[in-house]
């Protein structure tokens, strides 16, 4: 079993990152989480990754003059880590065309809605306030357009009449932690098969 070296990009608590780290501990899981990068120095997920013995890097976007320069630093760190797959997990930055095109087919993102519905940073709230009866989460390939790209995995949750926004968010997060490891597995199996 060839484990694909994988970088995870985060900006915050990193609960999806943790789900991926746990999944990758299985001997027959086709990814190894070898690098976690945050664009925020106080991201809680960084300490979690460090405690797991994973290499971490803080690359703060505010220290760069342009999106392109920041993305080049990200790209360099991912390359230096020998990674072939990239998972965005609560990474709150749009990535440049150069980055998304270079990592096309090797980079994936998780989003808390049933894409293509409710793109953007406030997706859970937007679905809730729109009175949707269902919401969910989606893992998709990274493309330059935000929250677009071929869908790899999706899970639905019901929004019940008495649900508060926090209830819906919690239900969606539980599903995220299931489908993200499944989607990374699918991606890495594909990458391994492409090498044969
Ligand atoms: C998740 O809801 C994810 O779908 C979205 O940002 C949130 C990140 O949560 N992109 P966490 O940092 O993985 O806990």
JSON list of N, CA and C in Angstrom, two decimals, residues 86-128:
[
{"chain": "A", "resi": 86, "resn": "UNK", "atom": "N", "xyz": [-3.38, 17.50, -1.58]},
{"chain": "A", "resi": 86, "resn": "UNK", "atom": "CA", "xyz": [-3.62, 18.66, -0.71]},
{"chain": "A", "resi": 86, "resn": "UNK", "atom": "C", "xyz": [-5.09, 18.67, -0.31]},
{"chain": "A", "resi": 87, "resn": "UNK", "atom": "N", "xyz": [-5.34, 18.77, 1.00]},
{"chain": "A", "resi": 87, "resn": "UNK", "atom": "CA", "xyz": [-6.72, 18.88, 1.49]},
{"chain": "A", "resi": 87, "resn": "UNK", "atom": "C", "xyz": [-6.92, 20.24, 2.14]},
{"chain": "A", "resi": 88, "resn": "UNK", "atom": "N", "xyz": [-7.89, 20.99, 1.65]},
{"chain": "A", "resi": 88, "resn": "UNK", "atom": "CA", "xyz": [-8.27, 22.23, 2.32]},
{"chain": "A", "resi": 88, "resn": "UNK", "atom": "C", "xyz": [-9.32, 21.87, 3.36]},
{"chain": "A", "resi": 89, "resn": "UNK", "atom": "N", "xyz": [-9.05, 22.23, 4.61]},
{"chain": "A", "resi": 89, "resn": "UNK", "atom": "CA", "xyz": [-9.97, 21.86, 5.69]},
{"chain": "A", "resi": 89, "resn": "UNK", "atom": "C", "xyz": [-10.22, 23.08, 6.56]},
{"chain": "A", "resi": 90, "resn": "UNK", "atom": "N", "xyz": [-11.22, 23.86, 6.16]},
{"chain": "A", "resi": 90, "resn": "UNK", "atom": "CA", "xyz": [-11.48, 25.10, 6.86]},
{"chain": "A", "resi": 90, "resn": "UNK", "atom": "C", "xyz": [-10.40, 26.13, 6.58]},
{"chain": "A", "resi": 91, "resn": "UNK", "atom": "N", "xyz": [-9.88, 26.09, 5.36]},
{"chain": "A", "resi": 91, "resn": "UNK", "atom": "CA", "xyz": [-8.84, 27.04, 4.95]},
{"chain": "A", "resi": 91, "resn": "UNK", "atom": "C", "xyz": [-9.55, 28.23, 4.31]},
{"chain": "A", "resi": 92, "resn": "UNK", "atom": "N", "xyz": [-9.50, 29.38, 4.98]},
{"chain": "A", "resi": 92, "resn": "UNK", "atom": "CA", "xyz": [-10.36, 30.50, 4.60]},
{"chain": "A", "resi": 92, "resn": "UNK", "atom": "C", "xyz": [-9.67, 31.51, 3.67]},
{"chain": "A", "resi": 93, "resn": "UNK", "atom": "N", "xyz": [-9.02, 30.99, 2.64]},
{"chain": "A", "resi": 93, "resn": "UNK", "atom": "CA", "xyz": [-8.39, 31.85, 1.65]},
{"chain": "A", "resi": 93, "resn": "UNK", "atom": "C", "xyz": [-8.73, 31.34, 0.27]},
{"chain": "A", "resi": 94, "resn": "UNK", "atom": "N", "xyz": [-8.99, 32.27, -0.63]},
{"chain": "A", "resi": 94, "resn": "UNK", "atom": "CA", "xyz": [-9.15, 31.86, -2.02]},
{"chain": "A", "resi": 94, "resn": "UNK", "atom": "C", "xyz": [-7.76, 31.64, -2.60]},
{"chain": "A", "resi": 95, "resn": "UNK", "atom": "N", "xyz": [-7.62, 30.66, -3.46]},
{"chain": "A", "resi": 95, "resn": "UNK", "atom": "CA", "xyz": [-6.30, 30.37, -4.03]},
{"chain": "A", "resi": 95, "resn": "UNK", "atom": "C", "xyz": [-6.24, 30.84, -5.48]},
{"chain": "A", "resi": 96, "resn": "UNK", "atom": "N", "xyz": [-5.05, 31.27, -5.87]},
{"chain": "A", "resi": 96, "resn": "UNK", "atom": "CA", "xyz": [-4.85, 31.84, -7.21]},
{"chain": "A", "resi": 96, "resn": "UNK", "atom": "C", "xyz": [-5.02, 30.77, -8.30]},
{"chain": "A", "resi": 97, "resn": "UNK", "atom": "N", "xyz": [-5.19, 31.28, -9.52]},
{"chain": "A", "resi": 97, "resn": "UNK", "atom": "CA", "xyz": [-5.33, 30.38, -10.68]},
{"chain": "A", "resi": 97, "resn": "UNK", "atom": "C", "xyz": [-4.08, 29.52, -10.83]},
{"chain": "A", "resi": 98, "resn": "UNK", "atom": "N", "xyz": [-2.93, 30.12, -10.61]},
{"chain": "A", "resi": 98, "resn": "UNK", "atom": "CA", "xyz": [-1.66, 29.38, -10.74]},
{"chain": "A", "resi": 98, "resn": "UNK", "atom": "C", "xyz": [-1.69, 28.17, -9.80]},
{"chain": "A", "resi": 99, "resn": "UNK", "atom": "N", "xyz": [-2.09, 28.41, -8.55]},
{"chain": "A", "resi": 99, "resn": "UNK", "atom": "CA", "xyz": [-2.08, 27.33, -7.56]},
{"chain": "A", "resi": 99, "resn": "UNK", "atom": "C", "xyz": [-3.11, 26.27, -7.93]},
{"chain": "A", "resi": 100, "resn": "UNK", "atom": "N", "xyz": [-4.34, 26.70, -8.22]},
{"chain": "A", "resi": 100, "resn": "UNK", "atom": "CA", "xyz": [-5.40, 25.71, -8.46]},
{"chain": "A", "resi": 100, "resn": "UNK", "atom": "C", "xyz": [-5.12, 24.91, -9.73]},
{"chain": "A", "resi": 101, "resn": "UNK", "atom": "N", "xyz": [-4.52, 25.55, -10.72]},
{"chain": "A", "resi": 101, "resn": "UNK", "atom": "CA", "xyz": [-4.22, 24.80, -11.96]},
{"chain": "A", "resi": 101, "resn": "UNK", "atom": "C", "xyz": [-3.08, 23.82, -11.73]},
{"chain": "A", "resi": 102, "resn": "UNK", "atom": "N", "xyz": [-2.06, 24.25, -10.99]},
{"chain": "A", "resi": 102, "resn": "UNK", "atom": "CA", "xyz": [-0.94, 23.36, -10.74]},
{"chain": "A", "resi": 102, "resn": "UNK", "atom": "C", "xyz": [-1.39, 22.11, -9.96]},
{"chain": "A", "resi": 103, "resn": "UNK", "atom": "N", "xyz": [-2.27, 22.30, -8.97]},
{"chain": "A", "resi": 103, "resn": "UNK", "atom": "CA", "xyz": [-2.67, 21.18, -8.12]},
{"chain": "A", "resi": 103, "resn": "UNK", "atom": "C", "xyz": [-3.99, 20.52, -8.57]},
{"chain": "A", "resi": 104, "resn": "UNK", "atom": "N", "xyz": [-4.41, 20.89, -9.77]},
{"chain": "A", "resi": 104, "resn": "UNK", "atom": "CA", "xyz": [-5.65, 20.31, -10.31]},
{"chain": "A", "resi": 104, "resn": "UNK", "atom": "C", "xyz": [-5.58, 18.78, -10.31]},
{"chain": "A", "resi": 105, "resn": "UNK", "atom": "N", "xyz": [-6.64, 18.16, -9.77]},
{"chain": "A", "resi": 105, "resn": "UNK", "atom": "CA", "xyz": [-6.67, 16.69, -9.71]},
{"chain": "A", "resi": 105, "resn": "UNK", "atom": "C", "xyz": [-5.99, 16.12, -8.49]},
{"chain": "A", "resi": 106, "resn": "UNK", "atom": "N", "xyz": [-5.32, 16.99, -7.71]},
{"chain": "A", "resi": 106, "resn": "UNK", "atom": "CA", "xyz": [-4.62, 16.50, -6.52]},
{"chain": "A", "resi": 106, "resn": "UNK", "atom": "C", "xyz": [-5.06, 17.25, -5.26]},
{"chain": "A", "resi": 107, "resn": "UNK", "atom": "N", "xyz": [-5.93, 18.25, -5.42]},
{"chain": "A", "resi": 107, "resn": "UNK", "atom": "CA", "xyz": [-6.34, 19.07, -4.28]},
{"chain": "A", "resi": 107, "resn": "UNK", "atom": "C", "xyz": [-7.85, 19.04, -4.12]},
{"chain": "A", "resi": 108, "resn": "UNK", "atom": "N", "xyz": [-8.31, 18.91, -2.86]},
{"chain": "A", "resi": 108, "resn": "UNK", "atom": "CA", "xyz": [-9.75, 18.82, -2.60]},
{"chain": "A", "resi": 108, "resn": "UNK", "atom": "C", "xyz": [-10.13, 19.74, -1.44]},
{"chain": "A", "resi": 109, "resn": "UNK", "atom": "N", "xyz": [-11.42, 20.06, -1.38]},
{"chain": "A", "resi": 109, "resn": "UNK", "atom": "CA", "xyz": [-11.93, 20.99, -0.36]},
{"chain": "A", "resi": 109, "resn": "UNK", "atom": "C", "xyz": [-13.22, 20.42, 0.23]},
{"chain": "A", "resi": 110, "resn": "UNK", "atom": "N", "xyz": [-13.48, 20.77, 1.49]},
{"chain": "A", "resi": 110, "resn": "UNK", "atom": "CA", "xyz": [-14.78, 20.41, 2.07]},
{"chain": "A", "resi": 110, "resn": "UNK", "atom": "C", "xyz": [-15.57, 21.67, 2.33]},
{"chain": "A", "resi": 111, "resn": "UNK", "atom": "N", "xyz": [-16.88, 21.56, 2.05]},
{"chain": "A", "resi": 111, "resn": "UNK", "atom": "CA", "xyz": [-17.76, 22.73, 2.18]},
{"chain": "A", "resi": 111, "resn": "UNK", "atom": "C", "xyz": [-19.07, 22.30, 2.85]},
{"chain": "A", "resi": 112, "resn": "UNK", "atom": "N", "xyz": [-19.56, 23.10, 3.81]},
{"chain": "A", "resi": 112, "resn": "UNK", "atom": "CA", "xyz": [-20.74, 22.68, 4.57]},
{"chain": "A", "resi": 112, "resn": "UNK", "atom": "C", "xyz": [-22.09, 23.02, 3.91]},
{"chain": "A", "resi": 113, "resn": "UNK", "atom": "N", "xyz": [-22.28, 22.54, 2.71]},
{"chain": "A", "resi": 113, "resn": "UNK", "atom": "CA", "xyz": [-23.61, 22.64, 2.08]},
{"chain": "A", "resi": 113, "resn": "UNK", "atom": "C", "xyz": [-23.69, 21.55, 1.02]},
{"chain": "A", "resi": 114, "resn": "UNK", "atom": "N", "xyz": [-24.89, 21.39, 0.50]},
{"chain": "A", "resi": 114, "resn": "UNK", "atom": "CA", "xyz": [-25.07, 20.48, -0.62]},
{"chain": "A", "resi": 114, "resn": "UNK", "atom": "C", "xyz": [-24.78, 21.26, -1.89]},
{"chain": "A", "resi": 115, "resn": "UNK", "atom": "N", "xyz": [-23.51, 21.37, -2.23]},
{"chain": "A", "resi": 115, "resn": "UNK", "atom": "CA", "xyz": [-23.15, 22.12, -3.45]},
{"chain": "A", "resi": 115, "resn": "UNK", "atom": "C", "xyz": [-23.87, 21.50, -4.65]},
{"chain": "A", "resi": 116, "resn": "UNK", "atom": "N", "xyz": [-24.30, 22.30, -5.63]},
{"chain": "A", "resi": 116, "resn": "UNK", "atom": "CA", "xyz": [-23.94, 23.69, -5.85]},
{"chain": "A", "resi": 116, "resn": "UNK", "atom": "C", "xyz": [-24.76, 24.71, -5.05]},
{"chain": "A", "resi": 117, "resn": "UNK", "atom": "N", "xyz": [-25.58, 24.24, -4.12]},
{"chain": "A", "resi": 117, "resn": "UNK", "atom": "CA", "xyz": [-26.36, 25.21, -3.34]},
{"chain": "A", "resi": 117, "resn": "UNK", "atom": "C", "xyz": [-25.50, 25.80, -2.22]},
{"chain": "A", "resi": 118, "resn": "UNK", "atom": "N", "xyz": [-25.72, 27.05, -1.91]},
{"chain": "A", "resi": 118, "resn": "UNK", "atom": "CA", "xyz": [-25.12, 27.73, -0.77]},
{"chain": "A", "resi": 118, "resn": "UNK", "atom": "C", "xyz": [-23.59, 27.68, -0.76]},
{"chain": "A", "resi": 119, "resn": "UNK", "atom": "N", "xyz": [-23.00, 28.30, -1.76]},
{"chain": "A", "resi": 119, "resn": "UNK", "atom": "CA", "xyz": [-21.56, 28.49, -1.76]},
{"chain": "A", "resi": 119, "resn": "UNK", "atom": "C", "xyz": [-21.22, 29.61, -0.78]},
{"chain": "A", "resi": 120, "resn": "UNK", "atom": "N", "xyz": [-19.95, 29.73, -0.44]},
{"chain": "A", "resi": 120, "resn": "UNK", "atom": "CA", "xyz": [-19.51, 30.87, 0.37]},
{"chain": "A", "resi": 120, "resn": "UNK", "atom": "C", "xyz": [-19.29, 30.56, 1.83]},
{"chain": "A", "resi": 121, "resn": "UNK", "atom": "N", "xyz": [-18.82, 31.58, 2.55]},
{"chain": "A", "resi": 121, "resn": "UNK", "atom": "CA", "xyz": [-18.30, 31.40, 3.91]},
{"chain": "A", "resi": 121, "resn": "UNK", "atom": "C", "xyz": [-19.39, 31.22, 4.97]},
{"chain": "A", "resi": 122, "resn": "UNK", "atom": "N", "xyz": [-20.65, 31.52, 4.62]},
{"chain": "A", "resi": 122, "resn": "UNK", "atom": "CA", "xyz": [-21.72, 31.42, 5.63]},
{"chain": "A", "resi": 122, "resn": "UNK", "atom": "C", "xyz": [-22.78, 30.41, 5.19]},
{"chain": "A", "resi": 123, "resn": "UNK", "atom": "N", "xyz": [-22.32, 29.31, 4.63]},
{"chain": "A", "resi": 123, "resn": "UNK", "atom": "CA", "xyz": [-23.23, 28.36, 3.97]},
{"chain": "A", "resi": 123, "resn": "UNK", "atom": "C", "xyz": [-24.25, 27.73, 4.92]},
{"chain": "A", "resi": 124, "resn": "UNK", "atom": "N", "xyz": [-23.82, 27.38, 6.13]},
{"chain": "A", "resi": 124, "resn": "UNK", "atom": "CA", "xyz": [-24.75, 26.70, 7.06]},
{"chain": "A", "resi": 124, "resn": "UNK", "atom": "C", "xyz": [-25.88, 27.66, 7.43]},
{"chain": "A", "resi": 125, "resn": "UNK", "atom": "N", "xyz": [-25.50, 28.88, 7.77]},
{"chain": "A", "resi": 125, "resn": "UNK", "atom": "CA", "xyz": [-26.47, 29.91, 8.15]},
{"chain": "A", "resi": 125, "resn": "UNK", "atom": "C", "xyz": [-27.39, 30.24, 6.96]},
{"chain": "A", "resi": 126, "resn": "UNK", "atom": "N", "xyz": [-26.80, 30.34, 5.80]},
{"chain": "A", "resi": 126, "resn": "UNK", "atom": "CA", "xyz": [-27.60, 30.70, 4.62]},
{"chain": "A", "resi": 126, "resn": "UNK", "atom": "C", "xyz": [-28.67, 29.65, 4.33]},
{"chain": "A", "resi": 127, "resn": "UNK", "atom": "N", "xyz": [-28.30, 28.38, 4.43]},
{"chain": "A", "resi": 127, "resn": "UNK", "atom": "CA", "xyz": [-29.27, 27.31, 4.18]},
{"chain": "A", "resi": 127, "resn": "UNK", "atom": "C", "xyz": [-30.36, 27.34, 5.25]},
{"chain": "A", "resi": 128, "resn": "UNK", "atom": "N", "xyz": [-29.93, 27.54, 6.50]},
{"chain": "A", "resi": 128, "resn": "UNK", "atom": "CA", "xyz": [-30.88, 27.57, 7.62]},
{"chain": "A", "resi": 128, "resn": "UNK", "atom": "C", "xyz": [-31.86, 28.73, 7.46]}
]
